[in-house]
Coordinates of C-alpha atoms in Angstrom, one line a residue:
X1 CA 192.3 190.6 -89.4
X2 CA 195.6 191.3 -91.0
X3 CA 197.7 189.1 -93.1
X4 CA 201.2 189.5 -91.7
X5 CA 204.1 189.1 -94.0
X6 CA 207.3 187.3 -92.8
X7 CA 209.8 189.4 -90.8
X8 CA 212.4 191.1 -92.9
X9 CA 215.2 189.0 -91.5
X10 CA 215.9 186.3 -94.0
X11 CA 216.8 182.8 -92.7
X12 CA 218.8 180.5 -95.0
X13 CA 216.5 177.4 -94.8
X14 CA 218.8 174.9 -96.4
X15 CA 221.2 172.3 -95.0
X16 CA 224.4 174.2 -94.3
X17 CA 227.8 173.0 -95.6
X18 CA 230.1 171.2 -93.2
X19 CA 232.4 173.5 -91.3
X20 CA 235.5 174.5 -93.2
X21 CA 239.1 174.5 -92.0
X22 CA 239.2 177.1 -89.2
X23 CA 241.0 180.3 -90.3
X24 CA 243.1 182.5 -88.1
X25 CA 241.0 184.3 -85.6
X26 CA 240.2 187.9 -86.6
X27 CA 240.9 189.3 -83.2
X28 CA 242.5 188.6 -79.8
X29 CA 239.4 187.7 -77.8
X30 CA 241.4 187.4 -74.5
X31 CA 242.3 191.1 -74.7
X32 CA 238.7 192.3 -75.3
X33 CA 236.9 190.1 -72.7
X34 CA 237.3 189.4 -69.0
X35 CA 238.2 185.9 -68.0
X36 CA 234.6 184.8 -67.2
X37 CA 233.3 186.2 -70.5
X38 CA 236.1 184.6 -72.4
X39 CA 235.4 181.2 -70.9
X40 CA 231.8 181.4 -72.2
X41 CA 232.7 182.8 -75.6
X42 CA 235.2 180.0 -76.2
X43 CA 232.5 177.3 -75.6
X44 CA 231.7 175.6 -78.9
X45 CA 230.1 172.2 -78.7
X46 CA 227.5 170.9 -76.2
X47 CA 225.0 172.7 -73.9
X48 CA 226.0 175.7 -71.9
X49 CA 224.2 177.9 -69.3
X50 CA 225.6 181.4 -68.7
X51 CA 224.4 183.0 -65.5
X52 CA 224.9 186.6 -66.2
X53 CA 224.6 188.9 -63.2
X54 CA 223.2 192.4 -63.7
X55 CA 225.5 194.7 -65.7
X56 CA 228.0 191.9 -66.3
X57 CA 228.3 192.2 -70.1
X58 CA 225.8 189.6 -71.1
X59 CA 225.2 191.2 -74.6
X60 CA 228.9 191.6 -75.2
X61 CA 229.4 187.9 -74.4
X62 CA 226.7 186.8 -76.8
X63 CA 227.9 189.0 -79.5
X64 CA 231.5 187.8 -79.2
X65 CA 230.5 184.2 -79.0
X66 CA 228.6 184.4 -82.3
X67 CA 231.6 186.2 -83.9
X68 CA 234.0 183.6 -82.6
X69 CA 231.9 180.7 -83.9
X70 CA 232.0 182.3 -87.3
X71 CA 235.8 183.0 -86.9
X72 CA 236.2 179.3 -86.2
X73 CA 234.7 178.4 -89.6
X74 CA 231.1 177.6 -88.5
X75 CA 228.7 178.4 -91.3
X76 CA 226.9 181.6 -90.2
X77 CA 223.5 180.3 -91.4
X78 CA 223.8 177.4 -89.0
X79 CA 223.7 179.8 -86.1
X80 CA 220.3 180.9 -84.6
X81 CA 220.1 183.7 -82.0
X82 CA 216.8 183.9 -80.2
X83 CA 216.1 187.1 -78.3
X84 CA 213.2 188.5 -76.3
X85 CA 212.6 191.4 -78.8
X86 CA 213.3 192.0 -82.4
X87 CA 215.2 195.2 -81.4
X88 CA 217.6 193.2 -79.2
X89 CA 218.3 190.8 -82.1
X90 CA 219.0 193.6 -84.5
X91 CA 221.3 195.3 -82.1
X92 CA 223.3 192.1 -81.4
X93 CA 223.6 191.1 -85.0
X94 CA 224.7 194.7 -85.9
X95 CA 227.4 194.5 -83.3
X96 CA 228.5 191.1 -84.6
X97 CA 228.7 192.7 -88.0
X98 CA 231.1 195.4 -86.6
X99 CA 233.4 192.5 -85.4
X100 CA 233.4 190.2 -88.5
X101 CA 231.8 192.1 -91.3
X102 CA 229.2 190.9 -93.9
X103 CA 229.3 187.3 -92.7
X104 CA 227.0 188.3 -89.8
X105 CA 224.2 188.9 -92.3
X106 CA 223.8 185.2 -92.7
X107 CA 223.1 184.5 -89.0
X108 CA 219.5 183.6 -88.2
X109 CA 218.2 186.0 -85.6
X110 CA 214.9 187.1 -84.1
X111 CA 212.3 186.3 -81.6
X112 CA 210.7 182.9 -81.0
X113 CA 207.6 184.1 -82.8
X114 CA 209.4 185.4 -85.9
X115 CA 211.4 182.2 -86.1
X116 CA 208.2 180.1 -85.8
X117 CA 206.4 182.2 -88.4
X118 CA 209.1 181.5 -91.0
X119 CA 209.5 177.8 -90.2
X120 CA 205.7 177.2 -90.2
X121 CA 205.3 178.9 -93.6
X122 CA 207.8 176.4 -95.0
X123 CA 207.1 173.2 -93.0
X124 CA 203.7 173.7 -91.5
X125 CA 201.4 171.4 -93.6
X126 CA 201.7 168.4 -91.2
X127 CA 200.0 170.6 -88.6
X128 CA 197.3 171.9 -91.0
X129 CA 198.9 175.2 -92.0
X130 CA 199.3 176.4 -95.6
X131 CA 202.1 178.8 -96.4
X132 CA 199.7 181.7 -96.7
X133 CA 198.1 181.5 -93.2
X134 CA 197.1 184.7 -91.5
X135 CA 198.4 185.9 -88.2
X136 CA 195.9 187.4 -85.8
X137 CA 197.2 190.3 -83.7
X138 CA 195.9 190.7 -80.1
X139 CA 193.0 192.9 -81.2
X140 CA 191.9 190.5 -83.9
X141 CA 192.1 187.5 -81.6
X142 CA 189.9 189.3 -79.0
X143 CA 187.4 190.3 -81.6
X144 CA 187.1 186.7 -82.8
X145 CA 186.6 185.5 -79.2
X146 CA 183.9 188.2 -78.6
X147 CA 182.1 187.0 -81.8
X148 CA 182.2 183.4 -80.8
X149 CA 181.1 184.2 -77.3
X150 CA 178.0 185.9 -78.7
X151 CA 177.3 182.9 -81.0
X152 CA 177.4 180.5 -78.1
X153 CA 175.0 182.7 -76.1
X154 CA 177.6 183.5 -73.5
X155 CA 176.9 187.2 -73.5
X156 CA 173.6 186.6 -71.7
X157 CA 174.8 184.6 -68.7
X158 CA 173.4 187.3 -66.3
X159 CA 176.7 187.1 -64.4
X160 CA 180.3 188.2 -64.9
X161 CA 181.5 186.0 -67.7
X162 CA 185.1 186.9 -68.7
X163 CA 185.6 189.8 -71.1
X164 CA 187.4 189.2 -74.4
X165 CA 190.7 190.6 -73.0
X166 CA 190.5 188.2 -70.1
X167 CA 189.6 185.3 -72.3
X168 CA 192.6 185.9 -74.5
X169 CA 194.8 186.1 -71.4
X170 CA 193.4 182.8 -70.1
X171 CA 193.7 180.9 -73.3
X172 CA 197.2 182.3 -73.8
X173 CA 198.4 181.0 -70.5
X174 CA 197.2 177.5 -71.3
X175 CA 199.4 177.7 -74.4
X176 CA 202.5 179.3 -72.8
X177 CA 202.5 177.1 -69.6
X178 CA 201.5 173.8 -71.4
X179 CA 198.8 173.5 -68.7
X180 CA 195.2 172.4 -69.2
X181 CA 192.5 175.0 -69.2
X182 CA 191.0 173.4 -66.1
X183 CA 194.3 173.8 -64.2
X184 CA 194.7 177.5 -65.3
X185 CA 191.2 178.4 -64.3
X186 CA 191.3 176.6 -60.9
X187 CA 194.8 177.9 -59.9
X188 CA 194.7 181.5 -61.3
X189 CA 191.2 182.4 -62.2
X190 CA 189.2 180.6 -59.6
X191 CA 186.5 183.4 -59.6
X192 CA 185.6 182.1 -63.1
X193 CA 185.5 178.5 -61.9
X194 CA 181.7 178.2 -62.4
X195 CA 182.2 178.9 -66.1
X196 CA 184.7 176.2 -66.7
X197 CA 182.4 174.2 -69.0
X198 CA 181.5 177.3 -71.0
X199 CA 185.2 178.3 -71.3
X200 CA 186.1 174.8 -72.6
X201 CA 183.3 175.1 -75.2
X202 CA 184.5 178.6 -76.2
X203 CA 188.1 177.4 -76.5
X204 CA 187.1 174.5 -78.7
X205 CA 185.0 176.9 -80.9
X206 CA 188.0 179.3 -81.1
X207 CA 190.4 176.6 -82.2
X208 CA 187.9 175.3 -84.8
X209 CA 187.3 178.8 -86.2
X210 CA 191.0 179.4 -86.6
X211 CA 191.6 176.0 -88.2
X212 CA 188.8 176.5 -90.7
X213 CA 190.0 179.9 -91.7
X214 CA 193.8 179.3 -91.7
X215 CA 194.3 181.7 -88.8
X216 CA 196.8 181.6 -86.0
X217 CA 197.3 183.9 -83.1
X218 CA 200.7 184.7 -81.6
X219 CA 200.6 181.8 -79.1
X220 CA 199.6 179.4 -81.9
X221 CA 202.9 180.2 -83.7
X222 CA 204.8 178.5 -80.9
X223 CA 202.2 175.9 -80.2
X224 CA 202.0 174.8 -83.8
X225 CA 205.8 174.7 -84.2
X226 CA 206.2 172.6 -81.1
X227 CA 203.4 170.3 -82.4
X228 CA 205.2 170.0 -85.7
X229 CA 208.6 169.2 -84.1
X230 CA 207.0 166.5 -81.9
X231 CA 204.9 164.7 -84.4
X232 CA 207.2 165.0 -87.5
X233 CA 210.6 163.5 -86.7
X234 CA 212.1 164.0 -90.2
X235 CA 211.1 167.7 -90.1
X236 CA 212.5 168.0 -86.6
X237 CA 215.8 166.6 -87.7
X238 CA 215.9 168.8 -90.8
X239 CA 215.3 172.0 -88.8
X240 CA 217.7 170.9 -86.1
X241 CA 220.4 170.3 -88.7
X242 CA 219.8 173.7 -90.2
X243 CA 220.4 175.5 -86.9
X244 CA 223.3 173.6 -85.3
X245 CA 224.3 176.3 -82.9
X246 CA 221.5 177.9 -80.9
X247 CA 221.8 180.9 -78.5
X248 CA 219.0 182.1 -76.3
X249 CA 218.9 185.5 -74.6
X250 CA 217.0 186.3 -71.3
X251 CA 216.3 182.6 -70.7
X252 CA 214.9 183.4 -67.2
X253 CA 212.0 185.0 -68.9
X254 CA 211.0 182.1 -71.2
X255 CA 208.0 180.0 -70.6
X256 CA 207.5 176.2 -70.6
X257 CA 206.5 176.3 -74.3
X258 CA 209.7 178.1 -75.3
X259 CA 211.9 175.8 -73.3
X260 CA 210.3 172.8 -75.0
X261 CA 211.0 174.4 -78.4
X262 CA 214.6 174.9 -77.5
X263 CA 214.9 171.2 -76.5
X264 CA 213.4 170.1 -79.8
X265 CA 215.3 172.5 -82.0
X266 CA 218.5 171.1 -80.6
X267 CA 217.4 167.5 -81.0
X268 CA 220.3 166.3 -83.1
X269 CA 223.2 168.2 -81.6
X270 CA 222.5 169.8 -78.1
X271 CA 224.7 172.8 -79.1
X272 CA 222.6 175.3 -77.1
X273 CA 223.8 178.2 -75.1
X274 CA 221.3 180.0 -73.0
X275 CA 222.0 183.3 -71.1
X276 CA 220.1 184.7 -68.2
X277 CA 219.9 185.5 -64.6
X278 CA 217.7 183.6 -62.1
X279 CA 217.7 186.8 -60.0
X280 CA 216.0 188.9 -62.7
X281 CA 212.9 187.0 -63.7
X282 CA 210.0 189.5 -63.9
X283 CA 207.5 188.1 -66.4
X284 CA 205.7 185.4 -64.5
X285 CA 202.4 187.2 -65.2
X286 CA 203.0 186.3 -68.9
X287 CA 203.6 182.7 -68.1
X288 CA 207.4 182.9 -67.9
X289 CA 209.0 180.7 -65.2
X290 CA 212.5 181.0 -63.7
X291 CA 212.2 177.2 -63.3
X292 CA 213.4 177.0 -66.9
X293 CA 216.8 178.4 -66.0
X294 CA 217.0 176.4 -62.8
X295 CA 216.2 173.1 -64.7
X296 CA 218.3 173.7 -67.8
X297 CA 220.9 171.2 -66.6
X298 CA 218.2 168.6 -66.3
X299 CA 216.8 169.4 -69.7
X300 CA 220.4 169.2 -71.2
X301 CA 222.4 166.8 -69.1
X302 CA 226.1 167.6 -69.1
X303 CA 225.5 171.3 -69.5
X304 CA 228.5 173.5 -68.5
X305 CA 227.6 176.4 -66.3
X306 CA 229.5 179.7 -66.7
X307 CA 229.1 182.7 -64.4
X308 CA 229.5 186.4 -65.3
X309 CA 230.0 188.2 -62.0
X310 CA 232.0 191.3 -62.7
X311 CA 229.6 194.3 -62.8
X312 CA 230.3 197.3 -65.0
X313 CA 227.4 199.6 -63.9
X314 CA 227.4 199.9 -60.1
X315 CA 229.7 200.6 -57.2
X316 CA 230.7 198.0 -54.7
X317 CA 228.5 199.2 -51.9
X318 CA 225.4 198.8 -54.1
X319 CA 226.6 195.3 -55.2
X320 CA 227.2 194.3 -51.5
X321 CA 223.5 195.1 -50.8
X322 CA 222.4 193.2 -54.0
X323 CA 224.5 190.2 -53.0
X324 CA 222.9 190.1 -49.5
X325 CA 219.4 190.1 -51.1
X326 CA 220.4 187.4 -53.5
X327 CA 221.8 185.3 -50.7
X328 CA 218.3 185.2 -49.1
X329 CA 216.7 183.5 -52.2
X330 CA 215.7 180.0 -51.3
X331 CA 216.6 178.7 -54.7
X332 CA 219.4 180.2 -56.8
X333 CA 222.7 179.8 -58.6
X334 CA 225.2 181.1 -56.1
X335 CA 227.1 184.2 -57.4
X336 CA 229.0 187.1 -56.0
X337 CA 228.8 190.3 -58.0
X338 CA 231.8 192.5 -57.8
X339 CA 233.2 195.6 -59.5
X340 CA 236.4 197.6 -59.9
X341 CA 234.5 200.7 -58.8
X342 CA 235.1 200.1 -55.1
X343 CA 234.1 203.5 -53.8
X344 CA 230.7 205.0 -53.8
X345 CA 227.9 206.2 -51.5
X346 CA 226.1 203.6 -49.4
X347 CA 222.6 202.7 -50.5
X348 CA 219.8 204.0 -48.2
X349 CA 216.8 201.9 -47.3
X350 CA 213.8 203.9 -46.2
X351 CA 210.8 202.3 -44.6
X352 CA 207.7 204.5 -45.3
X353 CA 204.5 204.2 -43.3
X354 CA 202.4 204.1 -46.4
X355 CA 202.2 205.1 -50.1
X356 CA 201.5 208.7 -49.4
X357 CA 204.4 209.0 -47.0
X358 CA 206.6 207.3 -49.5
X359 CA 205.6 209.8 -52.2
X360 CA 206.1 212.8 -49.9
X361 CA 209.6 211.6 -49.0
X362 CA 210.6 211.1 -52.6
X363 CA 209.3 214.5 -53.7
X364 CA 211.1 216.2 -50.8
X365 CA 214.3 214.4 -51.7
X366 CA 214.0 215.5 -55.3
X367 CA 213.6 219.1 -54.1
X368 CA 216.7 218.8 -52.0
X369 CA 218.7 217.4 -54.9
X370 CA 217.6 220.3 -57.1
X371 CA 218.7 222.7 -54.4
X372 CA 222.1 221.0 -54.5
X373 CA 222.3 221.9 -58.2
X374 CA 221.4 218.5 -59.7
X375 CA 219.2 218.9 -62.8
X376 CA 215.8 217.2 -62.7
X377 CA 216.6 215.3 -65.9
X378 CA 219.4 213.6 -64.0
X379 CA 217.0 212.2 -61.4
X380 CA 215.1 208.9 -62.0
X381 CA 212.5 207.1 -59.9
X382 CA 212.0 203.4 -60.7
X383 CA 208.8 201.4 -60.2
X384 CA 207.8 197.8 -60.4
X385 CA 204.9 198.6 -62.7
X386 CA 203.3 201.7 -64.1
X387 CA 200.3 201.9 -61.8
X388 CA 202.6 202.0 -58.7
X389 CA 203.7 205.5 -59.9
X390 CA 200.3 207.1 -59.7
X391 CA 200.5 208.4 -56.1
X392 CA 203.9 210.0 -56.7
X393 CA 202.7 211.6 -59.9
X394 CA 200.0 213.4 -57.9
X395 CA 202.5 214.5 -55.3
X396 CA 204.9 215.8 -58.0
X397 CA 202.0 217.6 -59.7
X398 CA 201.0 219.2 -56.4
X399 CA 204.6 220.5 -55.9
X400 CA 204.8 221.8 -59.5
X401 CA 207.7 219.4 -60.2
X402 CA 207.7 218.6 -63.9
X403 CA 208.4 214.9 -64.9
X404 CA 208.4 212.6 -67.8
X405 CA 206.9 209.1 -67.5
X406 CA 208.4 206.3 -69.5
X407 CA 206.1 203.4 -70.0
X408 CA 202.3 203.5 -69.6
X409 CA 200.1 206.5 -69.2
X410 CA 200.4 209.2 -66.7
X411 CA 197.7 209.0 -64.1
X412 CA 195.9 212.1 -65.4
X413 CA 196.1 210.7 -68.9
X414 CA 194.2 207.5 -68.2
X415 CA 190.7 207.3 -69.8
X416 CA 188.6 207.3 -66.7
X417 CA 190.5 210.2 -65.1
X418 CA 190.2 212.2 -68.4
X419 CA 186.5 211.6 -68.4
X420 CA 186.2 212.8 -64.8
X421 CA 188.3 215.9 -65.5
X422 CA 186.1 216.7 -68.5
X423 CA 183.0 216.7 -66.2
X424 CA 184.8 218.8 -63.6
X425 CA 185.9 221.3 -66.3
X426 CA 182.3 221.7 -67.5
X427 CA 181.2 222.3 -63.9
X428 CA 183.9 224.9 -63.4
X429 CA 183.4 226.4 -66.9
X430 CA 180.1 225.7 -68.7
X431 CA 181.5 227.3 -71.8
X432 CA 184.3 224.7 -72.1
X433 CA 183.3 222.5 -75.1
X434 CA 186.7 220.8 -75.6

């Protein structure tokens, strides 16, 4: 277990001063943004939903909106920018700094978890947390679950009781989706349904152990903050008045818990702008739901919807294909992506008879491109997830085509394959002791 210190980003946790008289704007925003981006950037009061199509300048829009708020005289420390990763927050605030200078350093920025960590260390006593509580990382959490599982005699069930990794996953989903353990098990882990009673006992023991030892896991940071905001109205109002302008990035990848936090953080003002794309939600396996972005106007009545549709990455033929795919979605925010890059090769759709045929086709295409003089490091193959690449990795290896894999292990580097290869090497060469 590791006592985690607060993130290096310093929030100004005091009631900000009232807005001063707006100074002259530091730049001509209309010259640096397209009309759709400018409309979103000029929004100040009230809830706003920005539907940002792929490659439409979403980050630029967020950065310029923060800069313009400060230009208008909004106290920087009253602005909170919530992002999916700390790196994204640092990048955005760095870009804000390039626009308006040192004032950007006072803006609150970070992930939901880093924000919750700081707020709970200051305000967490009503939910049983002292300022010095310890945060469990994923490994610590799983080890504690394993220890408690043994103490409850659940290691000797004689059947397949969930392993510690799966237990952490199940309990995490109950937190992130705001669903009961029973619903999560029945709907997503039905093969463990016979252990529902034992899982409920283990969950209760896990919560008790953390409470007694002043421990919280990553999910608890958000759960405890939401609990605090719900049960303690004065604290909710204090925090809401600290952060009177809230911006949320990648809103389509938030979960129910995070959406509830946003609603409560904005309790006194509703000055919330969320940015995302309902067509790009990919983290459902972590509990994220695109329902959040679809239901934002219900959560914040009167929300103004802005759309960023001009694409700066692709050519029009690619966007026409993307638009057709988006049209087929049964539930969506209607949008038509377009670009000024009107010319370009037509996308090709190839229907392979199987995974092996697909891998052979891709490998052959790579060879053809290389023969045309295109360097291998200018060719990329994208996959939905890491393990989908395994068959192509084998095909490329067979053809002596070098490649670099970004994200996850190469197939031949996974533990079980390395074990098998070690045995085969010994069979092939009994003197191999490596």
